[in-house]
GROMACS .gro file of C-alpha atoms in nm:
model
  290
    1UNK     CA    1   1.794 -18.340   9.326
    2UNK     CA    2   1.974 -18.383   8.966
    3UNK     CA    3   2.346 -18.252   8.984
    4UNK     CA    4   2.611 -18.192   8.690
    5UNK     CA    5   2.930 -18.157   8.662
    6UNK     CA    6   3.109 -17.974   8.394
    7UNK     CA    7   3.508 -17.942   8.330
    8UNK     CA    8   3.717 -17.855   8.029
    9UNK     CA    9   4.032 -18.013   7.889
   10UNK     CA   10   4.330 -17.972   7.640
   11UNK     CA   11   4.662 -18.134   7.622
   12UNK     CA   12   4.588 -18.331   7.866
   13UNK     CA   13   4.923 -18.600   7.801
   14UNK     CA   14   5.132 -18.359   7.688
   15UNK     CA   15   5.111 -18.147   8.042
   16UNK     CA   16   5.033 -18.454   8.244
   17UNK     CA   17   4.695 -18.308   8.374
   18UNK     CA   18   4.524 -18.564   8.648
   19UNK     CA   19   4.244 -18.504   8.410
   20UNK     CA   20   4.097 -18.842   8.452
   21UNK     CA   21   4.090 -18.830   8.792
   22UNK     CA   22   3.923 -18.514   8.824
   23UNK     CA   23   3.690 -18.661   8.617
   24UNK     CA   24   3.644 -18.975   8.830
   25UNK     CA   25   3.618 -18.788   9.110
   26UNK     CA   26   3.294 -18.612   9.009
   27UNK     CA   27   3.131 -18.877   8.918
   28UNK     CA   28   3.012 -19.006   9.240
   29UNK     CA   29   2.864 -18.666   9.310
   30UNK     CA   30   2.687 -18.619   8.986
   31UNK     CA   31   2.432 -18.751   8.733
   32UNK     CA   32   2.641 -18.617   8.406
   33UNK     CA   33   2.919 -18.483   8.353
   34UNK     CA   34   2.974 -18.255   8.086
   35UNK     CA   35   3.342 -18.231   7.918
   36UNK     CA   36   3.472 -17.994   7.692
   37UNK     CA   37   3.760 -18.158   7.525
   38UNK     CA   38   3.995 -17.888   7.319
   39UNK     CA   39   4.140 -17.968   7.012
   40UNK     CA   40   4.478 -18.080   7.121
   41UNK     CA   41   4.866 -18.187   7.034
   42UNK     CA   42   4.830 -18.523   7.191
   43UNK     CA   43   4.510 -18.834   7.227
   44UNK     CA   44   4.346 -18.594   7.498
   45UNK     CA   45   4.014 -18.694   7.337
   46UNK     CA   46   4.074 -19.029   7.312
   47UNK     CA   47   4.174 -19.011   7.718
   48UNK     CA   48   3.917 -18.916   7.828
   49UNK     CA   49   3.667 -19.159   7.558
   50UNK     CA   50   3.851 -19.395   7.782
   51UNK     CA   51   3.664 -19.293   8.105
   52UNK     CA   52   3.431 -19.542   8.203
   53UNK     CA   53   3.121 -19.382   8.273
   54UNK     CA   54   2.751 -19.366   8.110
   55UNK     CA   55   2.752 -19.024   8.255
   56UNK     CA   56   3.027 -18.866   8.052
   57UNK     CA   57   2.911 -18.694   7.808
   58UNK     CA   58   3.205 -18.508   7.533
   59UNK     CA   59   3.148 -18.197   7.346
   60UNK     CA   60   3.441 -18.118   7.137
   61UNK     CA   61   3.596 -17.742   7.096
   62UNK     CA   62   3.841 -17.501   6.950
   63UNK     CA   63   4.037 -17.283   7.146
   64UNK     CA   64   4.081 -16.966   6.979
   65UNK     CA   65   4.429 -16.875   7.011
   66UNK     CA   66   4.411 -16.498   6.944
   67UNK     CA   67   4.261 -16.433   7.330
   68UNK     CA   68   4.566 -16.407   7.506
   69UNK     CA   69   4.473 -16.142   7.760
   70UNK     CA   70   4.414 -16.259   8.110
   71UNK     CA   71   4.319 -16.631   8.076
   72UNK     CA   72   4.048 -16.553   7.896
   73UNK     CA   73   4.017 -16.812   7.677
   74UNK     CA   74   3.984 -17.031   7.985
   75UNK     CA   75   3.687 -16.869   8.119
   76UNK     CA   76   3.523 -16.889   7.730
   77UNK     CA   77   3.599 -17.249   7.754
   78UNK     CA   78   3.437 -17.295   8.098
   79UNK     CA   79   3.159 -17.133   7.969
   80UNK     CA   80   3.144 -17.345   7.643
   81UNK     CA   81   3.075 -17.624   7.909
   82UNK     CA   82   2.869 -17.478   8.154
   83UNK     CA   83   2.583 -17.389   7.851
   84UNK     CA   84   2.608 -17.784   7.798
   85UNK     CA   85   2.496 -17.844   8.137
   86UNK     CA   86   2.064 -17.902   8.120
   87UNK     CA   87   1.844 -17.650   8.225
   88UNK     CA   88   1.697 -17.881   8.491
   89UNK     CA   89   1.974 -17.932   8.709
   90UNK     CA   90   1.992 -17.774   9.047
   91UNK     CA   91   2.361 -17.767   9.139
   92UNK     CA   92   2.621 -17.798   8.862
   93UNK     CA   93   2.962 -17.895   9.007
   94UNK     CA   94   3.271 -17.761   8.808
   95UNK     CA   95   3.614 -17.853   8.864
   96UNK     CA   96   3.968 -17.767   8.662
   97UNK     CA   97   4.175 -18.050   8.487
   98UNK     CA   98   4.415 -18.039   8.792
   99UNK     CA   99   4.161 -17.990   9.075
  100UNK     CA  100   4.036 -18.304   9.249
  101UNK     CA  101   3.782 -18.362   9.520
  102UNK     CA  102   3.830 -18.600   9.819
  103UNK     CA  103   3.607 -18.910   9.884
  104UNK     CA  104   3.599 -18.798  10.259
  105UNK     CA  105   3.410 -18.451  10.168
  106UNK     CA  106   3.156 -18.576   9.916
  107UNK     CA  107   2.861 -18.633  10.229
  108UNK     CA  108   2.932 -18.237  10.314
  109UNK     CA  109   2.863 -18.175   9.953
  110UNK     CA  110   2.575 -18.362   9.895
  111UNK     CA  111   2.409 -18.199  10.254
  112UNK     CA  112   2.498 -17.856  10.157
  113UNK     CA  113   2.367 -17.909   9.795
  114UNK     CA  114   2.077 -18.091  10.010
  115UNK     CA  115   1.986 -17.813  10.194
  116UNK     CA  116   2.045 -17.477   9.990
  117UNK     CA  117   1.866 -17.628   9.684
  118UNK     CA  118   1.562 -17.449   9.734
  119UNK     CA  119   1.714 -17.167   9.913
  120UNK     CA  120   1.721 -16.916   9.556
  121UNK     CA  121   1.867 -16.631   9.794
  122UNK     CA  122   2.218 -16.841   9.745
  123UNK     CA  123   2.347 -16.874   9.421
  124UNK     CA  124   2.663 -17.121   9.511
  125UNK     CA  125   2.857 -17.253   9.728
  126UNK     CA  126   3.215 -17.223   9.827
  127UNK     CA  127   3.472 -17.495   9.872
  128UNK     CA  128   3.842 -17.471  10.061
  129UNK     CA  129   4.200 -17.521   9.871
  130UNK     CA  130   4.451 -17.742   9.887
  131UNK     CA  131   4.751 -17.622   9.668
  132UNK     CA  132   5.038 -17.887   9.628
  133UNK     CA  133   5.394 -17.788   9.507
  134UNK     CA  134   5.665 -18.002   9.375
  135UNK     CA  135   5.570 -18.356   9.459
  136UNK     CA  136   5.243 -18.481   9.647
  137UNK     CA  137   5.422 -18.453   9.969
  138UNK     CA  138   5.455 -18.073   9.983
  139UNK     CA  139   5.129 -17.760  10.017
  140UNK     CA  140   5.192 -17.453   9.988
  141UNK     CA  141   5.123 -17.215  10.291
  142UNK     CA  142   5.190 -16.857  10.212
  143UNK     CA  143   4.954 -16.570  10.070
  144UNK     CA  144   5.035 -16.618   9.696
  145UNK     CA  145   4.730 -16.932   9.716
  146UNK     CA  146   4.409 -16.877   9.720
  147UNK     CA  147   4.215 -17.053   9.975
  148UNK     CA  148   3.900 -17.054   9.881
  149UNK     CA  149   3.696 -17.083   9.569
  150UNK     CA  150   3.305 -17.109   9.366
  151UNK     CA  151   3.286 -17.470   9.259
  152UNK     CA  152   2.913 -17.536   9.289
  153UNK     CA  153   2.699 -17.329   9.104
  154UNK     CA  154   2.325 -17.243   9.041
  155UNK     CA  155   2.229 -17.285   8.655
  156UNK     CA  156   1.936 -17.105   8.490
  157UNK     CA  157   2.035 -16.743   8.677
  158UNK     CA  158   2.288 -16.615   8.389
  159UNK     CA  159   2.622 -16.736   8.567
  160UNK     CA  160   2.965 -16.720   8.364
  161UNK     CA  161   3.291 -16.748   8.424
  162UNK     CA  162   3.502 -16.493   8.556
  163UNK     CA  163   3.815 -16.329   8.422
  164UNK     CA  164   4.092 -16.631   8.416
  165UNK     CA  165   3.782 -16.893   8.516
  166UNK     CA  166   3.894 -16.880   8.832
  167UNK     CA  167   3.562 -16.814   8.985
  168UNK     CA  168   3.220 -16.708   8.841
  169UNK     CA  169   2.982 -16.412   8.824
  170UNK     CA  170   2.612 -16.361   8.734
  171UNK     CA  171   2.447 -16.074   8.458
  172UNK     CA  172   2.551 -15.711   8.540
  173UNK     CA  173   2.933 -15.848   8.673
  174UNK     CA  174   2.690 -15.882   9.032
  175UNK     CA  175   2.920 -16.112   9.271
  176UNK     CA  176   2.796 -16.495   9.375
  177UNK     CA  177   2.632 -16.570   9.706
  178UNK     CA  178   2.776 -16.824   9.852
  179UNK     CA  179   2.740 -17.039  10.126
  180UNK     CA  180   3.068 -17.182  10.211
  181UNK     CA  181   3.153 -17.557  10.273
  182UNK     CA  182   3.362 -17.779  10.505
  183UNK     CA  183   3.500 -17.973  10.179
  184UNK     CA  184   3.817 -17.955  10.041
  185UNK     CA  185   3.960 -17.917   9.662
  186UNK     CA  186   4.318 -18.056   9.572
  187UNK     CA  187   4.498 -17.840   9.359
  188UNK     CA  188   4.745 -18.031   9.158
  189UNK     CA  189   4.843 -17.747   8.921
  190UNK     CA  190   5.240 -17.781   9.062
  191UNK     CA  191   5.264 -18.121   9.058
  192UNK     CA  192   5.420 -18.297   8.797
  193UNK     CA  193   5.739 -18.390   8.636
  194UNK     CA  194   5.964 -18.133   8.624
  195UNK     CA  195   5.956 -18.170   8.230
  196UNK     CA  196   5.610 -18.117   8.218
  197UNK     CA  197   5.559 -17.829   8.441
  198UNK     CA  198   5.832 -17.607   8.233
  199UNK     CA  199   5.637 -17.714   7.918
  200UNK     CA  200   5.335 -17.600   8.076
  201UNK     CA  201   5.459 -17.285   8.210
  202UNK     CA  202   5.668 -17.181   7.839
  203UNK     CA  203   5.285 -17.298   7.718
  204UNK     CA  204   5.024 -17.131   7.964
  205UNK     CA  205   5.224 -16.797   8.027
  206UNK     CA  206   5.074 -16.700   7.657
  207UNK     CA  207   4.748 -16.746   7.770
  208UNK     CA  208   4.819 -16.405   7.986
  209UNK     CA  209   5.098 -16.240   7.815
  210UNK     CA  210   5.298 -16.136   7.420
  211UNK     CA  211   5.521 -16.333   7.315
  212UNK     CA  212   5.805 -16.060   7.393
  213UNK     CA  213   5.666 -16.072   7.774
  214UNK     CA  214   5.713 -16.457   7.743
  215UNK     CA  215   6.041 -16.442   7.593
  216UNK     CA  216   6.186 -16.208   7.859
  217UNK     CA  217   6.016 -16.373   8.159
  218UNK     CA  218   6.025 -16.742   8.097
  219UNK     CA  219   6.345 -16.890   8.092
  220UNK     CA  220   6.395 -17.158   7.870
  221UNK     CA  221   6.529 -17.448   8.013
  222UNK     CA  222   6.460 -17.842   7.990
  223UNK     CA  223   6.304 -17.878   8.343
  224UNK     CA  224   6.152 -17.685   8.535
  225UNK     CA  225   6.321 -17.527   8.886
  226UNK     CA  226   6.113 -17.604   9.191
  227UNK     CA  227   6.316 -17.457   9.427
  228UNK     CA  228   6.158 -17.093   9.331
  229UNK     CA  229   5.910 -17.087   9.636
  230UNK     CA  230   5.892 -16.902   9.946
  231UNK     CA  231   5.765 -17.119  10.143
  232UNK     CA  232   5.580 -17.503  10.176
  233UNK     CA  233   5.488 -17.744  10.439
  234UNK     CA  234   5.520 -18.115  10.460
  235UNK     CA  235   5.117 -18.253  10.379
  236UNK     CA  236   5.028 -18.540  10.643
  237UNK     CA  237   4.704 -18.615  10.511
  238UNK     CA  238   4.543 -18.840  10.281
  239UNK     CA  239   4.487 -18.791   9.960
  240UNK     CA  240   4.193 -18.878   9.738
  241UNK     CA  241   4.174 -19.247   9.695
  242UNK     CA  242   4.167 -19.164   9.287
  243UNK     CA  243   4.514 -19.044   9.347
  244UNK     CA  244   4.651 -19.342   9.402
  245UNK     CA  245   4.790 -19.495   9.098
  246UNK     CA  246   4.927 -19.183   8.983
  247UNK     CA  247   5.141 -19.115   9.310
  248UNK     CA  248   5.230 -19.463   9.296
  249UNK     CA  249   5.385 -19.377   8.963
  250UNK     CA  250   5.563 -19.060   9.089
  251UNK     CA  251   5.876 -19.084   8.911
  252UNK     CA  252   6.074 -18.811   9.022
  253UNK     CA  253   6.230 -18.670   9.343
  254UNK     CA  254   6.117 -18.319   9.528
  255UNK     CA  255   6.249 -18.263   9.842
  256UNK     CA  256   6.186 -17.917  10.043
  257UNK     CA  257   6.391 -17.751  10.255
  258UNK     CA  258   6.132 -17.636  10.550
  259UNK     CA  259   6.483 -17.400  10.695
  260UNK     CA  260   6.461 -17.198  10.330
  261UNK     CA  261   6.079 -17.103  10.432
  262UNK     CA  262   6.063 -16.726  10.426
  263UNK     CA  263   5.841 -16.618  10.606
  264UNK     CA  264   5.814 -16.152  10.642
  265UNK     CA  265   5.720 -16.029  11.003
  266UNK     CA  266   5.386 -15.918  10.828
  267UNK     CA  267   5.269 -16.276  10.736
  268UNK     CA  268   5.373 -16.422  11.080
  269UNK     CA  269   5.068 -16.151  11.176
  270UNK     CA  270   4.854 -16.287  10.952
  271UNK     CA  271   4.906 -16.649  11.004
  272UNK     CA  272   4.861 -16.540  11.380
  273UNK     CA  273   4.540 -16.345  11.287
  274UNK     CA  274   4.377 -16.612  11.054
  275UNK     CA  275   4.459 -16.979  11.293
  276UNK     CA  276   4.277 -16.686  11.551
  277UNK     CA  277   3.975 -16.544  11.390
  278UNK     CA  278   3.925 -16.726  11.025
  279UNK     CA  279   3.985 -16.413  10.896
  280UNK     CA  280   4.265 -16.305  10.602
  281UNK     CA  281   4.372 -15.993  10.570
  282UNK     CA  282   4.362 -15.847  10.228
  283UNK     CA  283   4.215 -16.143  10.052
  284UNK     CA  284   4.077 -16.123   9.711
  285UNK     CA  285   3.702 -16.232   9.716
  286UNK     CA  286   3.499 -16.292   9.365
  287UNK     CA  287   3.173 -16.395   9.613
  288UNK     CA  288   2.966 -16.283   9.865
  289UNK     CA  289   2.983 -16.517  10.176
  290UNK     CA  290   2.587 -16.500  10.244
   0.00000   0.00000   0.00000
């Protein structure tokens, strides 16, 4: 079985992405990892070149900064990395630069890829998500956070990145047929210094909106206000081992007052139903679970 990882990254240092940790979490599962490094305002290229692995293959890209609707440029960059995956790969594993796999999930991921490798009715594999917020101590538990997404796809069937690169589709805008794995992507996009998070908000909103919209909706500030959240829970598990050094180096404090969690009656019912049945009312599914 040949497995290739693929990812893209730009301005990893400026926006404090755990890009190296993300790549290192892919390496044990892959024969090769393709990294599309975009034209950056920092030394992101040097950072990625410093990864000590012969499995890394870097392709340099230039982002089209005129694509300012719906985060489309993120899908374009994802497709550049996917296009560089060798045609003889059985599976391609995708992570974004703020997503990390846990080593405890490697056996389940490997088993799933082996099990459905030759089953051509399966286009991809679906992973669960855990979204961290503010610090490494809290996870989002409201319905604003998506709980699953496709992160393993079958190359050679025309798969392409969809909308703002959250998921994938195949020719004629078809949803992928997927199997769910008991594995979880750890998403750290909302964990960074308050200053870096503010810079990210001011910049990344431009991938979705006009300058006028950003000026009206993103308040200029020195630091991001992490108190703007509806509901969090304290994380009591273990982070991926590749995150250990980054967590030790955290240089800011964030404490969430659980009494400020805001649950609507409707959300409480949804939580109860999901715990009882596994079904989430109104969930957006960019896939067909088979």
